[in-house]
mmCIF file of C-alpha atoms in Angstrom:
data_model
loop_
_atom_site.group_PDB
_atom_site.id
_atom_site.type_symbol
_atom_site.label_atom_id
_atom_site.label_comp_id
_atom_site.label_asym_id
_atom_site.label_seq_id
_atom_site.Cartn_x
_atom_site.Cartn_y
_atom_site.Cartn_z
ATOM 1 C CA MET A 20 -18.410 21.783 -6.555
ATOM 2 C CA GLU A 21 -16.420 19.879 -9.854
ATOM 3 C CA ASN A 22 -12.854 20.239 -10.125
ATOM 4 C CA TYR A 23 -11.671 22.593 -11.933
ATOM 5 C CA LYS A 24 -7.819 24.195 -12.959
ATOM 6 C CA ILE A 25 -6.629 26.635 -10.655
ATOM 7 C CA LYS A 26 -4.129 29.310 -12.333
ATOM 8 C CA LEU A 27 -1.692 29.448 -9.935
ATOM 9 C CA TYR A 28 1.035 32.114 -8.912
ATOM 10 C CA GLY A 29 3.965 29.855 -8.960
ATOM 11 C CA PHE A 30 4.200 26.372 -8.266
ATOM 12 C CA ASN A 31 1.337 24.341 -6.961
ATOM 13 C CA ASN A 32 3.215 23.748 -3.049
ATOM 14 C CA LEU A 33 0.350 21.412 -1.824
ATOM 15 C CA THR A 34 1.823 17.764 -0.274
ATOM 16 C CA LYS A 35 -0.297 14.770 -0.724
ATOM 17 C CA THR A 36 0.064 11.630 1.264
ATOM 18 C CA LEU A 37 -1.298 8.437 1.057
ATOM 19 C CA SER A 38 -0.644 5.823 3.865
ATOM 20 C CA PHE A 39 -2.085 2.504 2.910
ATOM 21 C CA ASN A 40 -1.728 -0.315 5.282
ATOM 22 C CA ILE A 41 -2.531 -3.998 5.316
ATOM 23 C CA TYR A 42 -2.792 -7.322 6.765
ATOM 24 C CA ASP A 43 -2.905 -10.764 5.664
ATOM 25 C CA ILE A 44 -3.954 -13.328 8.330
ATOM 26 C CA CYS A 45 -3.173 -17.193 8.352
ATOM 27 C CA TYR A 46 -3.638 -20.084 10.727
ATOM 28 C CA ALA A 47 -0.352 -22.226 10.574
ATOM 29 C CA GLU A 48 -0.612 -24.535 13.282
ATOM 30 C CA THR A 49 2.985 -25.787 14.181
ATOM 31 C CA GLU A 50 5.774 -24.288 14.573
ATOM 32 C CA ARG A 51 7.216 -25.667 11.080
ATOM 33 C CA GLU A 52 4.178 -24.462 9.548
ATOM 34 C CA GLN A 53 4.816 -20.904 11.344
ATOM 35 C CA LYS A 54 8.031 -20.910 9.930
ATOM 36 C CA ASP A 55 7.172 -22.067 6.695
ATOM 37 C CA TYR A 56 4.491 -19.306 6.016
ATOM 38 C CA ILE A 57 7.083 -16.879 6.901
ATOM 39 C CA ALA A 58 9.665 -17.794 4.452
ATOM 40 C CA TYR A 59 6.539 -18.262 2.114
ATOM 41 C CA ILE A 60 5.620 -14.803 2.470
ATOM 42 C CA ASP A 61 9.374 -13.315 2.084
ATOM 43 C CA GLU A 62 9.543 -15.073 -0.771
ATOM 44 C CA GLN A 63 6.278 -13.995 -2.233
ATOM 45 C CA TYR A 64 6.832 -10.166 -1.429
ATOM 46 C CA ASN A 65 10.298 -9.881 -1.702
ATOM 47 C CA SER A 66 11.855 -6.548 -2.746
ATOM 48 C CA GLU A 67 11.980 -7.759 -6.621
ATOM 49 C CA ARG A 68 8.111 -7.908 -6.453
ATOM 50 C CA LEU A 69 7.728 -4.730 -4.254
ATOM 51 C CA THR A 70 9.783 -2.513 -6.519
ATOM 52 C CA LYS A 71 7.806 -3.808 -9.341
ATOM 53 C CA ILE A 72 4.685 -2.925 -7.127
ATOM 54 C CA LEU A 73 5.695 0.652 -6.671
ATOM 55 C CA ILE A 74 6.936 1.088 -10.299
ATOM 56 C CA ARG A 75 3.556 0.676 -11.364
ATOM 57 C CA VAL A 76 2.205 2.896 -8.924
ATOM 58 C CA ALA A 77 4.466 5.988 -10.129
ATOM 59 C CA GLU A 78 3.233 4.845 -13.664
ATOM 60 C CA MET A 79 -0.238 5.085 -12.757
ATOM 61 C CA ILE A 80 0.283 8.996 -11.067
ATOM 62 C CA GLY A 81 2.418 9.854 -13.753
ATOM 63 C CA ALA A 82 5.939 10.295 -12.249
ATOM 64 C CA GLN A 83 9.166 9.226 -14.127
ATOM 65 C CA VAL A 84 11.252 6.633 -11.817
ATOM 66 C CA LEU A 85 14.765 8.255 -11.014
ATOM 67 C CA ASN A 86 16.259 6.229 -8.302
ATOM 68 C CA ILE A 87 15.376 2.855 -6.503
ATOM 69 C CA SER A 88 17.143 1.238 -3.540
ATOM 70 C CA LYS A 89 15.558 -1.996 -2.263
ATOM 71 C CA GLN A 90 16.583 -4.806 0.473
ATOM 72 C CA ASP A 91 15.962 -7.551 1.436
ATOM 73 C CA TYR A 92 16.035 -8.397 5.465
ATOM 74 C CA GLU A 93 17.195 -11.163 7.274
ATOM 75 C CA PRO A 94 15.561 -13.301 9.024
ATOM 76 C CA GLN A 95 12.693 -11.432 7.130
ATOM 77 C CA GLY A 96 11.202 -8.694 5.536
ATOM 78 C CA ALA A 97 12.234 -5.919 2.502
ATOM 79 C CA SER A 98 12.251 -2.539 2.086
ATOM 80 C CA VAL A 99 12.304 0.130 -1.331
ATOM 81 C CA ASN A 100 12.664 3.074 -1.661
ATOM 82 C CA VAL A 101 12.255 5.118 -5.026
ATOM 83 C CA LEU A 102 12.744 8.609 -6.120
ATOM 84 C CA ILE A 103 10.314 9.945 -8.464
ATOM 85 C CA ALA A 104 9.951 13.078 -10.583
ATOM 86 C CA GLU A 105 6.434 14.918 -11.313
ATOM 87 C CA GLU A 106 7.439 15.548 -15.139
ATOM 88 C CA ARG A 107 10.006 14.494 -17.787
ATOM 89 C CA ILE A 108 13.279 16.074 -16.443
ATOM 90 C CA SER A 109 16.259 16.398 -19.002
ATOM 91 C CA PRO A 110 19.193 13.987 -18.433
ATOM 92 C CA GLU A 111 21.456 16.927 -17.953
ATOM 93 C CA ASN A 112 19.639 18.654 -15.041
ATOM 94 C CA ILE A 113 18.816 14.954 -13.317
ATOM 95 C CA ASP A 114 21.989 14.254 -10.602
ATOM 96 C CA LYS A 115 24.858 11.927 -11.556
ATOM 97 C CA SER A 116 24.184 10.134 -8.129
ATOM 98 C CA CYS A 117 20.787 9.130 -9.638
ATOM 99 C CA ASN A 118 20.785 5.641 -11.594
ATOM 100 C CA GLN A 119 16.927 6.173 -12.980
ATOM 101 C CA GLY A 120 15.918 2.995 -12.282
ATOM 102 C CA LYS A 121 19.669 0.982 -13.289
ATOM 103 C CA PRO A 122 20.088 -1.726 -13.070
ATOM 104 C CA PHE A 123 16.829 -2.865 -11.799
ATOM 105 C CA PHE A 124 14.827 -1.593 -15.125
ATOM 106 C CA GLU A 125 17.324 -4.358 -16.756
ATOM 107 C CA GLU A 126 17.028 -7.092 -14.520
ATOM 108 C CA ILE A 127 13.265 -7.122 -14.891
ATOM 109 C CA GLY A 128 13.114 -6.223 -18.547
ATOM 110 C CA ILE A 129 11.646 -2.880 -18.518
ATOM 111 C CA ASP A 130 12.139 -0.320 -21.398
ATOM 112 C CA LYS A 131 13.118 2.511 -19.724
ATOM 113 C CA GLU A 132 12.465 4.603 -22.672
ATOM 114 C CA ASN A 133 9.085 3.754 -22.984
ATOM 115 C CA MET A 134 8.526 4.238 -19.118
ATOM 116 C CA LYS A 135 9.704 7.479 -19.724
ATOM 117 C CA LYS A 136 7.358 8.000 -22.147
ATOM 118 C CA GLY A 137 4.377 6.650 -20.299
ATOM 119 C CA ASN A 138 4.424 3.278 -22.528
ATOM 120 C CA THR A 139 4.903 0.338 -20.113
ATOM 121 C CA SER A 140 2.352 -1.715 -17.999
ATOM 122 C CA GLN A 141 4.806 -3.900 -16.421
ATOM 123 C CA ASP A 142 4.502 -3.957 -12.725
ATOM 124 C CA THR A 143 7.349 -4.109 -9.319
ATOM 125 C CA ASP A 144 9.778 -6.102 0.979
ATOM 126 C CA THR A 145 10.269 -2.933 2.312
ATOM 127 C CA VAL A 146 10.545 -0.351 -1.237
ATOM 128 C CA HIS A 147 10.802 3.269 -1.282
ATOM 129 C CA ALA A 148 10.711 5.658 -4.034
ATOM 130 C CA HIS A 149 11.890 9.331 -4.125
ATOM 131 C CA LEU A 150 10.557 11.457 -6.498
ATOM 132 C CA ASP A 151 11.479 15.094 -7.491
ATOM 133 C CA LYS A 152 8.342 16.258 -5.744
ATOM 134 C CA SER A 153 7.610 12.806 -3.888
ATOM 135 C CA HIS A 154 8.179 9.734 -2.714
ATOM 136 C CA ILE A 155 7.163 6.194 -2.629
ATOM 137 C CA THR A 156 8.023 3.386 -0.044
ATOM 138 C CA VAL A 157 6.961 0.066 0.815
ATOM 139 C CA HIS A 158 7.539 -1.920 4.393
ATOM 140 C CA THR A 159 6.776 -5.649 5.036
ATOM 141 C CA PHE A 160 6.188 -6.995 8.371
ATOM 142 C CA PRO A 161 5.956 -10.617 8.602
ATOM 143 C CA GLU A 162 5.115 -12.464 12.432
ATOM 144 C CA TYR A 163 3.563 -15.167 14.446
ATOM 145 C CA HIS A 164 1.940 -15.754 17.399
ATOM 146 C CA PRO A 165 4.006 -18.037 19.641
ATOM 147 C CA ASP A 166 1.250 -19.514 21.194
ATOM 148 C CA ASN A 167 -1.905 -19.542 19.608
ATOM 149 C CA SER A 168 -0.862 -20.620 15.422
ATOM 150 C CA ILE A 169 -1.967 -17.065 14.274
ATOM 151 C CA SER A 170 0.269 -15.854 11.677
ATOM 152 C CA THR A 171 0.470 -12.197 10.293
ATOM 153 C CA PHE A 172 1.793 -10.599 7.302
ATOM 154 C CA ARG A 173 1.673 -6.555 7.222
ATOM 155 C CA VAL A 174 2.116 -4.345 4.583
ATOM 156 C CA ASP A 175 2.827 -0.662 4.700
ATOM 157 C CA ILE A 176 3.231 1.698 1.643
ATOM 158 C CA ASP A 177 3.829 5.588 1.364
ATOM 159 C CA ILE A 178 3.091 7.776 -0.788
ATOM 160 C CA ALA A 179 4.062 11.478 -0.732
ATOM 161 C CA THR A 180 3.320 13.610 -3.486
ATOM 162 C CA CYS A 181 4.062 17.601 -4.088
ATOM 163 C CA GLY A 182 2.425 19.749 -7.020
ATOM 164 C CA GLU A 183 -0.851 18.358 -9.045
ATOM 165 C CA ILE A 184 -0.200 14.582 -8.632
ATOM 166 C CA SER A 185 -2.149 13.170 -6.739
ATOM 167 C CA PRO A 186 -2.245 9.003 -5.295
ATOM 168 C CA LEU A 187 -5.638 8.466 -4.454
ATOM 169 C CA ASN A 188 -6.147 6.807 -7.822
ATOM 170 C CA THR A 189 -3.666 4.102 -7.084
ATOM 171 C CA LEU A 190 -6.032 2.769 -4.365
ATOM 172 C CA ASN A 191 -7.804 -0.195 -6.175
ATOM 173 C CA TYR A 192 -4.306 -1.359 -7.543
ATOM 174 C CA LEU A 193 -3.005 -1.561 -4.183
ATOM 175 C CA ILE A 194 -5.699 -3.233 -3.138
ATOM 176 C CA ASP A 195 -5.677 -6.002 -5.595
ATOM 177 C CA SER A 196 -2.077 -6.583 -5.008
ATOM 178 C CA PHE A 197 -2.365 -8.392 -1.234
ATOM 179 C CA ASP A 198 -4.423 -10.583 -0.221
ATOM 180 C CA SER A 199 -6.270 -8.164 2.400
ATOM 181 C CA ASP A 200 -8.205 -8.683 5.763
ATOM 182 C CA ILE A 201 -7.530 -5.590 7.594
ATOM 183 C CA ILE A 202 -6.847 -2.337 5.751
ATOM 184 C CA THR A 203 -6.224 1.017 7.304
ATOM 185 C CA ILE A 204 -5.468 3.863 4.602
ATOM 186 C CA ASP A 205 -4.473 7.615 5.410
ATOM 187 C CA TYR A 206 -4.752 10.586 3.698
ATOM 188 C CA ARG A 207 -3.618 14.116 4.069
ATOM 189 C CA ILE A 208 -3.427 17.694 2.498
ATOM 190 C CA ARG A 209 -0.640 20.233 3.649
ATOM 191 C CA GLY A 210 0.806 23.331 3.143
ATOM 192 C CA PHE A 211 -1.004 26.015 0.502
ATOM 193 C CA THR A 212 -0.960 27.275 -2.798
ATOM 194 C CA ARG A 213 -1.541 30.729 -4.072
ATOM 195 C CA ASP A 214 -3.648 31.755 -7.293
ATOM 196 C CA ILE A 215 -2.840 34.451 -9.629
ATOM 197 C CA SER A 216 -4.867 36.893 -7.158
ATOM 198 C CA GLY A 217 -2.970 35.804 -4.290
ATOM 199 C CA LYS A 218 -6.143 33.522 -2.627
ATOM 200 C CA LYS A 219 -4.284 30.519 -0.902
ATOM 201 C CA PHE A 220 -5.907 27.583 -1.429
ATOM 202 C CA PHE A 221 -5.404 24.362 1.028
ATOM 203 C CA THR A 222 -6.759 22.065 -1.394
ATOM 204 C CA ASP A 223 -6.359 21.715 -5.226
ATOM 205 C CA HIS A 224 -9.231 18.876 -5.508
ATOM 206 C CA ASN A 225 -12.604 17.907 -4.077
ATOM 207 C CA ILE A 226 -12.761 14.585 -1.438
ATOM 208 C CA THR A 227 -15.340 13.943 1.324
ATOM 209 C CA SER A 228 -14.211 10.158 1.826
ATOM 210 C CA ILE A 229 -11.370 7.845 0.855
ATOM 211 C CA GLN A 230 -14.657 5.481 -0.297
ATOM 212 C CA ASP A 231 -14.878 7.353 -2.658
ATOM 213 C CA TYR A 232 -11.910 6.189 -4.343
ATOM 214 C CA ILE A 233 -12.390 2.775 -3.778
ATOM 215 C CA GLU A 234 -14.341 0.915 -6.422
ATOM 216 C CA PRO A 235 -18.251 -0.481 -4.874
ATOM 217 C CA GLU A 236 -17.248 -4.419 -5.837
ATOM 218 C CA LYS A 237 -14.133 -3.992 -3.407
ATOM 219 C CA LEU A 238 -16.198 -1.888 -0.976
ATOM 220 C CA LYS A 239 -18.767 -4.540 -0.555
ATOM 221 C CA ILE A 240 -16.021 -7.281 0.849
ATOM 222 C CA TYR A 241 -15.535 -5.462 3.739
ATOM 223 C CA ASP A 242 -17.005 -3.671 6.476
ATOM 224 C CA ALA A 243 -15.657 0.159 6.354
ATOM 225 C CA ILE A 244 -15.429 3.208 8.530
ATOM 226 C CA ASP A 245 -14.239 6.626 7.684
ATOM 227 C CA VAL A 246 -12.849 8.909 10.836
ATOM 228 C CA ASN A 247 -12.354 12.442 9.219
ATOM 229 C CA VAL A 248 -10.765 15.662 10.011
ATOM 230 C CA TYR A 249 -12.510 18.088 7.093
ATOM 231 C CA GLN A 250 -10.955 21.223 8.545
ATOM 232 C CA SER A 251 -7.634 20.323 8.635
ATOM 233 C CA ASN A 252 -8.092 17.666 5.264
ATOM 234 C CA ILE A 253 -7.466 14.137 7.076
ATOM 235 C CA PHE A 254 -8.897 11.520 5.858
ATOM 236 C CA HIS A 255 -8.949 7.936 7.658
ATOM 237 C CA THR A 256 -10.495 4.874 6.819
ATOM 238 C CA LYS A 257 -10.665 1.378 8.245
ATOM 239 C CA MET A 258 -11.421 -1.845 6.468
ATOM 240 C CA LEU A 259 -11.973 -5.515 8.043
ATOM 241 C CA ILE A 260 -13.415 -8.100 5.629
ATOM 242 C CA LYS A 261 -16.930 -9.337 6.107
ATOM 243 C CA GLU A 262 -16.753 -13.026 5.439
ATOM 244 C CA ILE A 263 -14.134 -15.944 6.524
ATOM 245 C CA GLU A 264 -13.576 -18.954 4.351
ATOM 246 C CA LEU A 265 -11.396 -21.369 6.347
ATOM 247 C CA LYS A 266 -10.008 -22.602 3.298
ATOM 248 C CA ASN A 267 -8.081 -19.239 2.136
ATOM 249 C CA TYR A 268 -6.432 -19.096 5.722
ATOM 250 C CA LEU A 269 -4.818 -22.414 6.268
ATOM 251 C CA PHE A 270 -0.881 -22.551 5.619
ATOM 252 C CA ASN A 271 -0.580 -26.218 4.174
ATOM 253 C CA GLN A 272 -3.250 -28.032 6.043
ATOM 254 C CA ASP A 273 -6.815 -29.255 4.051
ATOM 255 C CA VAL A 274 -10.149 -27.907 5.460
ATOM 256 C CA TYR A 275 -11.733 -30.599 5.184
ATOM 257 C CA GLU A 276 -9.160 -33.377 7.454
ATOM 258 C CA ILE A 277 -10.337 -31.052 10.336
ATOM 259 C CA ALA A 278 -12.889 -31.451 12.428
ATOM 260 C CA PRO A 279 -15.975 -29.509 12.209
ATOM 261 C CA LYS A 280 -15.273 -28.517 15.881
ATOM 262 C CA LYS A 281 -11.940 -26.853 15.743
ATOM 263 C CA ARG A 282 -13.067 -25.631 12.132
ATOM 264 C CA LEU A 283 -15.056 -23.373 14.338
ATOM 265 C CA GLU A 284 -12.621 -22.517 16.827
ATOM 266 C CA ILE A 285 -9.998 -22.041 14.038
ATOM 267 C CA THR A 286 -11.931 -19.595 12.698
ATOM 268 C CA ASP A 287 -13.056 -17.501 16.037
ATOM 269 C CA ARG A 288 -8.937 -17.319 16.521
ATOM 270 C CA LEU A 289 -9.204 -15.649 13.217
ATOM 271 C CA ARG A 290 -12.016 -13.462 13.235
ATOM 272 C CA LYS A 291 -10.544 -12.397 17.216
ATOM 273 C CA GLU A 292 -7.022 -11.672 15.715
ATOM 274 C CA MET A 293 -8.630 -9.128 13.017
ATOM 275 C CA ILE A 294 -11.072 -7.574 15.383
ATOM 276 C CA GLU A 295 -8.080 -6.956 17.500
ATOM 277 C CA ILE A 296 -6.350 -5.189 14.639
ATOM 278 C CA TYR A 297 -9.112 -3.664 13.797
ATOM 279 C CA SER A 298 -10.038 -2.203 16.881
ATOM 280 C CA GLY A 299 -6.547 -1.401 17.890
ATOM 281 C CA MET A 300 -7.035 -3.130 20.864
ATOM 282 C CA ASN A 301 -6.490 -6.738 22.883
ATOM 283 C CA ILE A 302 -9.676 -8.649 23.723
ATOM 284 C CA TYR A 303 -10.166 -10.567 26.614
#
């Protein structure tokens, strides 16, 4: 059945929540390299860059940014919070406590007026975006194993929207924004709305799998499985990268300086770490 515009009685009261979670795995051999890796990740994905990503997400779902709060943490990690609106809001109807993106828009050179009109293409460690009908948050969690030289970097992004906005069309952009070895995605629709005859609708768009919203070329890189509860409008997809090219996982090391036997050992460690995270259990 094709999607169609439902004539509603009152507001669209459906809540759509997308949780996007990625892990990036790295081999950093010495304690010094591990700490340097954490510092590198902390700099690469600081609150400034994460905010740009969230602003781009808000733009993609057609939302107006009302307020931004962001924080970098010690010793590592960051968060961002963005308040957004589904449609253009008259300034006199916006609470004075909302900064409408100030001073962040000025800091990164985004023309706020163009942003409101949807004419900007500019993009943004934990970030939380608030909308009048929804919010966007991002959190980062860099860490390293104390014994086996494996470091992991996790990013959690949550997009909660109400009304007609659906965050599913941001998936390909989010996958491109991070180096992702494992991806877990949850999508849930809650609540209901009514048409003009009083009939309840528990969803306003067709969905059978989150994978339908991911570009086929991206899916080819991963092994992916679904765990869906259709009756409850709950959808879950997890993805594990298929191939490990060792040179892409070494921090401050040249793969050709490592003996072939050790290359295999490192690759096995990386794959074990990925499988444990993907399956949610330790392997002994």
